[in-house]
CSV table of C-alpha atoms in Angstrom, one decimal:
chain,number,residue,atom,x,y,z
E,268,MET,CA,21.1,9.9,-12.7
E,269,LEU,CA,22.9,9.8,-9.3
E,270,SER,CA,21.9,6.8,-7.1
E,271,ARG,CA,21.1,9.2,-4.3
E,272,ILE,CA,18.5,11.0,-6.4
E,273,ALA,CA,17.0,7.8,-7.7
E,274,ASP,CA,16.8,6.4,-4.2
E,275,SER,CA,15.0,9.5,-2.9
E,276,LEU,CA,12.4,9.5,-5.8
E,277,PHE,CA,11.8,5.8,-5.2
E,278,TRP,CA,11.2,6.3,-1.5
E,279,MET,CA,9.2,9.5,-1.8
E,280,ASN,CA,6.5,7.7,-3.9
E,281,ARG,CA,6.7,4.6,-1.8
E,282,TYR,CA,6.0,6.5,1.4
E,283,VAL,CA,3.0,8.3,0.0
E,284,GLU,CA,1.6,5.0,-1.3
E,285,ARG,CA,2.1,3.4,2.1
E,286,ALA,CA,0.3,6.3,3.9
E,287,GLU,CA,-2.6,6.1,1.5
E,288,GLY,CA,-3.0,2.4,1.8
E,289,MET,CA,-3.0,2.6,5.6
E,290,LEU,CA,-5.5,5.5,5.6
E,291,ARG,CA,-8.0,3.6,3.5
E,292,MET,CA,-7.8,0.6,5.9
E,293,LEU,CA,-8.2,2.9,8.9
E,294,LYS,CA,-11.1,4.6,7.4
E,295,ILE,CA,-13.0,1.4,6.7
E,296,ASN,CA,-12.2,0.0,10.1
E,297,TYR,CA,-13.4,3.1,11.8
E,298,ALA,CA,-16.7,3.1,9.8
E,299,THR,CA,-17.1,-0.5,10.8
E,300,SER,CA,-16.5,0.2,14.4
E,301,LEU,CA,-19.3,2.7,14.3
E,302,ASP,CA,-21.7,0.4,12.6
E,303,SER,CA,-20.9,-2.8,14.6
E,304,ASN,CA,-22.7,-3.6,17.8
E,305,THR,CA,-19.7,-3.6,20.0
E,306,ASP,CA,-20.7,-0.9,22.6
E,307,GLY,CA,-17.6,1.1,21.7
E,308,ASN,CA,-15.3,-1.9,22.1
E,309,TYR,CA,-14.3,-2.5,18.5
E,310,ASP,CA,-11.2,-4.8,18.3
E,311,TRP,CA,-8.3,-3.0,16.5
E,312,TYR,CA,-5.9,-5.8,17.1
E,313,GLN,CA,-5.5,-6.8,13.4
E,314,VAL,CA,-4.9,-3.2,12.4
E,315,LEU,CA,-2.2,-2.8,15.1
E,316,TYR,CA,-0.6,-6.1,14.1
E,317,SER,CA,-0.6,-5.2,10.4
E,318,PHE,CA,0.6,-1.6,10.6
E,319,SER,CA,2.8,-1.3,13.7
E,320,GLN,CA,5.7,-2.8,15.4
E,321,MET,CA,4.1,-2.4,18.8
E,322,GLU,CA,4.9,-5.0,21.5
E,323,GLU,CA,2.2,-7.6,22.1
E,324,GLU,CA,1.6,-6.5,25.6
E,325,LYS,CA,0.9,-2.9,24.5
E,326,MET,CA,-1.3,-4.0,21.6
E,327,GLN,CA,-3.4,-6.0,24.1
E,328,ALA,CA,-3.6,-2.9,26.3
E,329,ILE,CA,-5.2,-0.6,23.7
E,330,ARG,CA,-6.8,-3.0,21.2
E,331,TYR,CA,-10.3,-1.9,22.2
E,332,GLN,CA,-9.5,1.8,22.6
E,333,THR,CA,-10.3,3.5,19.3
E,334,HIS,CA,-8.9,7.0,20.2
E,335,GLU,CA,-5.6,5.6,21.4
E,336,VAL,CA,-5.2,3.4,18.4
E,337,LEU,CA,-5.8,6.2,15.9
E,338,GLN,CA,-3.5,8.5,17.8
E,339,TYR,CA,-0.7,5.9,17.7
E,340,ILE,CA,-1.1,4.9,14.0
E,341,ILE,CA,-1.7,8.4,12.7
E,342,LEU,CA,0.1,10.9,14.8
E,343,ASP,CA,2.6,9.2,17.2
E,344,LYS,CA,6.1,10.5,16.3
E,345,SER,CA,7.7,7.8,18.3
E,346,ASN,CA,6.1,5.3,15.9
E,347,SER,CA,8.3,5.2,12.8
E,348,ASN,CA,5.4,3.8,10.8
E,349,SER,CA,2.8,6.3,11.8
E,350,ILE,CA,1.2,8.3,9.0
E,351,GLN,CA,2.9,11.5,10.3
E,352,SER,CA,6.3,9.8,10.4
E,353,ILE,CA,5.9,8.4,6.9
E,354,ILE,CA,4.8,11.7,5.4
E,355,THR,CA,7.7,13.5,7.2
E,356,LYS,CA,10.1,11.0,5.6
E,357,ALA,CA,8.5,11.5,2.2
E,358,ARG,CA,9.0,15.3,2.6
E,359,GLU,CA,12.6,14.8,3.7
E,360,ASN,CA,13.2,12.9,0.5
E,361,ALA,CA,11.4,15.6,-1.6
E,362,ARG,CA,13.4,18.4,0.1
E,363,GLY,CA,16.6,17.1,-1.4
E,364,LEU,CA,15.0,16.7,-4.8
E,365,GLN,CA,13.7,20.2,-5.4
E,366,ASP,CA,15.8,20.6,-8.6
E,367,GLN,CA,14.6,17.2,-9.8
E,368,ILE,CA,10.8,17.4,-9.2
E,369,THR,CA,8.4,20.0,-10.3
E,370,LYS,CA,7.6,23.0,-8.0
E,371,GLU,CA,4.0,21.8,-7.9
E,372,LEU,CA,4.9,18.4,-6.7
E,373,TRP,CA,7.1,19.8,-4.0
E,374,GLU,CA,4.3,22.1,-2.9
E,375,SER,CA,1.8,19.2,-2.7
E,376,ILE,CA,4.0,17.1,-0.5
E,377,ASN,CA,4.8,20.1,1.6
E,378,GLU,CA,1.1,20.8,2.0
E,379,TYR,CA,0.6,17.2,3.1
E,380,TYR,CA,3.3,17.6,5.8
E,381,HIS,CA,1.8,20.8,7.1
E,382,LYS,CA,-1.6,19.2,7.6
E,383,PHE,CA,0.1,17.5,10.5
E,384,SER,CA,2.5,20.2,11.7
E,385,SER,CA,-0.3,22.8,11.9
E,386,GLY,CA,-2.2,20.6,14.3
E,387,LYS,CA,-5.3,20.3,12.1
E,388,ILE,CA,-5.4,16.6,12.0
E,389,GLU,CA,-4.8,16.3,15.7
E,390,HIS,CA,-7.6,18.7,16.3
E,391,MET,CA,-10.0,16.7,14.1
E,392,LEU,CA,-9.1,13.4,15.9
E,393,ASN,CA,-9.6,15.0,19.3
E,394,THR,CA,-13.0,16.5,18.4
E,395,ASN,CA,-14.7,13.4,17.1
E,396,ARG,CA,-14.2,14.3,13.4
E,397,GLN,CA,-12.1,11.3,12.5
E,398,SER,CA,-13.9,10.7,9.2
E,399,TYR,CA,-13.0,14.3,8.1
E,400,ALA,CA,-9.4,13.6,9.1
E,401,PHE,CA,-9.3,10.4,7.0
E,402,SER,CA,-10.9,12.1,4.0
E,403,SER,CA,-8.6,15.1,4.2
E,404,LEU,CA,-5.5,13.0,4.2
E,405,ILE,CA,-6.6,10.6,1.5
E,406,ASN,CA,-7.6,13.5,-0.7
E,407,GLN,CA,-4.1,15.0,-0.2
E,408,SER,CA,-2.6,11.7,-1.4
E,409,LEU,CA,-4.8,11.8,-4.5
E,410,TYR,CA,-3.8,15.4,-5.1
E,411,TYR,CA,-0.1,14.4,-4.9
E,412,TYR,CA,-0.6,11.7,-7.5
E,413,GLY,CA,-2.6,14.0,-9.7
E,414,VAL,CA,0.1,16.7,-9.6
E,415,ALA,CA,2.8,14.1,-10.3
E,416,GLU,CA,0.8,12.7,-13.2
E,417,VAL,CA,0.3,16.1,-14.8
E,418,THR,CA,3.6,17.8,-14.1
E,419,MET,CA,6.4,15.3,-13.9
E,420,PRO,CA,8.4,14.6,-17.0
E,421,ARG,CA,8.6,10.9,-18.1
E,422,GLY,CA,12.3,10.4,-17.7
E,423,GLU,CA,14.4,8.2,-15.5
E,424,GLY,CA,13.1,9.8,-12.3
E,425,TRP,CA,9.5,9.0,-13.2
E,426,ASN,CA,10.5,5.3,-13.6
E,427,PHE,CA,12.0,5.1,-10.2
E,428,MET,CA,8.9,6.7,-8.7
E,429,GLY,CA,6.7,4.1,-10.5
E,430,ILE,CA,8.8,1.2,-9.2
E,431,GLY,CA,8.6,2.5,-5.6
E,432,LYS,CA,4.8,3.0,-5.8
E,433,ASN,CA,4.0,-0.4,-7.3
E,434,ILE,CA,6.3,-2.4,-5.0
E,435,GLU,CA,4.6,-0.9,-2.0
E,436,ARG,CA,1.1,-1.4,-3.5
E,437,ALA,CA,1.7,-5.1,-4.3
E,438,LEU,CA,3.1,-5.8,-0.9
E,439,GLN,CA,0.2,-4.0,0.9
E,440,THR,CA,-2.4,-5.8,-1.2
E,441,ALA,CA,-0.8,-9.2,-0.5
E,442,ASP,CA,-0.7,-8.4,3.3
E,443,ILE,CA,-4.4,-7.3,3.3
E,444,VAL,CA,-5.6,-10.3,1.4
E,445,ASP,CA,-3.6,-12.6,3.7
E,446,THR,CA,-5.0,-11.1,6.8
E,447,ARG,CA,-8.6,-11.2,5.6
E,448,PHE,CA,-8.4,-14.8,4.4
E,449,HIS,CA,-6.6,-15.9,7.5
E,450,ASP,CA,-9.7,-15.0,9.5
E,451,ILE,CA,-11.7,-17.5,7.4
E,452,GLY,CA,-9.0,-20.3,7.5
E,453,TYR,CA,-8.0,-19.6,3.9
E,454,ASP,CA,-11.1,-21.5,2.8
E,455,LEU,CA,-12.0,-20.2,-0.7
E,456,ASN,CA,-15.4,-21.9,-0.5
E,457,THR,CA,-16.5,-20.2,2.7
E,458,PRO,CA,-19.5,-18.0,2.1
E,459,MET,CA,-19.1,-14.8,4.1
E,460,ASP,CA,-21.7,-12.0,4.6
E,461,ILE,CA,-21.7,-9.2,2.2
E,462,SER,CA,-20.3,-6.6,4.6
E,463,TYR,CA,-17.1,-8.7,5.1
E,464,TRP,CA,-16.1,-8.6,1.4
E,465,LYS,CA,-17.5,-5.1,0.9
E,466,ASN,CA,-15.2,-3.7,3.6
E,467,LEU,CA,-12.2,-5.4,2.0
E,468,LEU,CA,-13.0,-4.1,-1.5
E,469,MET,CA,-13.7,-0.6,-0.2
E,470,SER,CA,-10.3,-0.5,1.6
E,471,LEU,CA,-8.7,-1.2,-1.8
E,472,SER,CA,-11.1,1.3,-3.7
E,473,GLY,CA,-12.4,-1.7,-5.6
E,474,TYR,CA,-16.0,-2.1,-4.6
E,475,GLU,CA,-17.7,-0.3,-7.5
E,476,PHE,CA,-15.3,-1.9,-10.0
E,477,TYR,CA,-16.2,-5.3,-8.5
E,478,LEU,CA,-19.9,-4.8,-9.0
E,479,LYS,CA,-19.3,-4.0,-12.7
E,480,CYS,CA,-17.0,-7.0,-13.3
E,481,TYR,CA,-18.8,-9.6,-11.2
E,482,PRO,CA,-22.6,-8.9,-11.4
E,483,THR,CA,-23.4,-12.2,-9.6
E,484,GLY,CA,-22.8,-10.6,-6.2
E,485,LEU,CA,-20.1,-10.8,-3.6
E,486,GLN,CA,-18.6,-14.3,-3.7
E,487,THR,CA,-15.4,-15.3,-2.0
E,488,GLN,CA,-13.6,-16.7,-5.1
E,489,ASN,CA,-14.6,-13.7,-7.3
E,490,VAL,CA,-13.3,-11.3,-4.7
E,491,LEU,CA,-10.0,-13.1,-4.6
E,492,ASP,CA,-9.8,-13.4,-8.4
E,493,MET,CA,-10.2,-9.6,-8.7
E,494,ILE,CA,-7.7,-8.7,-6.0
E,495,LEU,CA,-5.0,-11.1,-7.1
E,496,MET,CA,-5.3,-11.4,-10.9
E,497,ASN,CA,-7.6,-8.8,-12.5
E,498,THR,CA,-5.6,-7.1,-15.3
E,499,ASN,CA,-7.6,-3.9,-15.1
E,500,PHE,CA,-7.9,-3.4,-11.4
E,501,PRO,CA,-5.0,-1.0,-10.5
E,502,ARG,CA,-4.6,-2.4,-7.0
E,503,SER,CA,-4.5,-6.1,-7.9
E,504,ILE,CA,-1.2,-7.8,-7.3
E,505,PHE,CA,-0.9,-8.8,-10.9
E,506,TYR,CA,-1.5,-5.2,-12.1
E,507,SER,CA,1.2,-3.8,-9.8
E,508,VAL,CA,3.7,-6.5,-10.8
E,509,LYS,CA,2.9,-6.0,-14.5
E,510,LYS,CA,3.7,-2.2,-14.1
E,511,ILE,CA,7.0,-3.0,-12.4
E,512,ASN,CA,7.9,-5.3,-15.2
E,513,TYR,CA,6.9,-2.7,-17.8
E,514,ILE,CA,9.1,0.0,-16.1
E,515,MET,CA,11.9,-2.4,-15.6
E,516,GLU,CA,12.0,-3.1,-19.4
E,517,LYS,CA,12.6,0.6,-19.9
E,518,LEU,CA,15.3,0.9,-17.2
E,519,ALA,CA,17.1,-2.2,-18.5
E,520,GLN,CA,18.0,-0.7,-21.9
E,521,LEU,CA,21.7,-0.6,-21.1
E,522,ASN,CA,21.7,-4.4,-21.2
E,523,LEU,CA,23.8,-4.8,-18.2
E,524,LYS,CA,23.9,-8.2,-16.7
E,525,GLU,CA,22.4,-7.1,-13.4
E,526,GLU,CA,19.6,-5.3,-15.1
E,527,LYS,CA,18.8,-8.3,-17.3
E,528,ALA,CA,18.7,-10.5,-14.1
E,529,LEU,CA,16.2,-8.1,-12.5
E,530,LEU,CA,14.0,-8.1,-15.6
E,531,HIS,CA,14.0,-11.9,-15.7
E,532,LYS,CA,13.2,-12.0,-12.0
E,533,ILE,CA,10.1,-9.7,-12.2
E,534,GLY,CA,9.1,-11.3,-15.5
E,535,ARG,CA,9.0,-14.8,-13.9
E,536,LEU,CA,6.8,-13.5,-11.0
E,537,LYS,CA,4.5,-11.8,-13.5
E,538,SER,CA,4.1,-15.0,-15.5
E,539,ARG,CA,3.5,-17.0,-12.3
E,540,ILE,CA,0.6,-14.8,-11.3
E,541,GLU,CA,-0.7,-14.4,-14.8
E,542,TYR,CA,-1.0,-18.2,-15.4
E,543,ALA,CA,-2.2,-19.1,-12.0
E,544,ASP,CA,-5.9,-19.8,-11.5
E,545,LEU,CA,-8.1,-20.4,-8.4
E,546,SER,CA,-7.9,-24.2,-8.7
E,547,PHE,CA,-4.1,-24.0,-8.6
E,548,ILE,CA,-4.1,-21.6,-5.7
E,549,GLN,CA,-6.5,-23.9,-3.8
E,550,LYS,CA,-4.2,-26.8,-4.5
E,551,VAL,CA,-1.0,-25.1,-3.2
E,552,GLY,CA,-2.8,-23.1,-0.5
E,553,LEU,CA,-3.5,-19.3,-0.6
E,554,HIS,CA,-1.1,-18.5,2.3
E,555,PRO,CA,1.9,-20.2,0.7
E,556,PHE,CA,1.0,-18.7,-2.7
E,557,LEU,CA,0.9,-15.2,-1.2
E,558,GLU,CA,4.1,-15.8,0.9
E,559,GLU,CA,5.9,-16.8,-2.3
E,560,ILE,CA,4.8,-13.7,-4.1
E,561,ARG,CA,5.9,-11.5,-1.1
E,562,ASN,CA,9.3,-13.2,-0.9
E,563,GLU,CA,9.9,-12.7,-4.6
E,564,ILE,CA,9.0,-9.0,-4.4
E,565,TYR,CA,11.3,-8.5,-1.4
E,566,ASP,CA,14.0,-10.4,-3.3
E,567,PHE,CA,13.5,-8.2,-6.4
E,568,ASN,CA,13.4,-5.1,-4.2
E,569,TYR,CA,16.7,-6.1,-2.5
E,570,ASP,CA,18.5,-6.6,-5.8
E,571,PHE,CA,17.0,-3.5,-7.3
E,572,ASN,CA,18.2,-1.3,-4.4
E,573,LYS,CA,21.6,-2.9,-4.5
E,574,HIS,CA,22.1,-2.3,-8.2
E,575,PHE,CA,20.5,1.2,-8.7
E,576,PHE,CA,21.0,2.7,-5.3
E,577,ALA,CA,24.4,1.1,-4.4
E,578,TYR,CA,23.0,-0.5,-1.2
E,579,HIS,CA,25.3,-3.1,0.3
């Protein structure tokens, strides 16, 4: 497969995954802003800090203005990391792949793009139907993944799509956990109220799964255990790294030196997370542990791009 094609498949999936993760976080924060007793002054600073490259002064200026924050993160074309900008880039990648992806998958990403270009999402946001806008866009992401799962052949292209999605998912989950635990000083013994952890789990689509796996209730260490290391939770960091390792094993069949090195790199990271436990994480510190994971994923991503996509 040409490196240009592999690169586009990788980024098409990665962009859609990024958009979905951001939308889930926005949806939960918006619901919290309605429930909290802030007289309409919900603080969006952490969301802006996590999902934008806005200057500090501008973030301070709009941090309590829900409408302006949502407009900036969802629709602003000058923001390269807005949802609209991300989906536009995913579509641009898909446009050059029409002979590589199925007609159904192209139509699903095209439909996603036109939700923005038609003005529907902007109209919803301007008429106090923010929740409908979130649901509409998240459902479109789920539709995209469903169409890909059912129609795309399991060849090389599928493998590059899978690597892109799981790299993005692992990094997003690490960032979200880091932000949430930063707010409580990375103390794993801090008992927080139920809504704090419930919002985190809902933003990762893991609340119902948590209640089934940890029937003792919402406890700080159990929440962390599930998000970092649960082998069956599809948004845990370990699950994503395990998937990358599995796909890399298939891509490395040519036994090239660079591919073996990539396989060893992701394999070491998988083992590090698999054999870590909460007492070890407490000993080294949660933030350094997450930072090390992120750095290793970025390092793997750099070498992967360099080898398969001829990046220099």
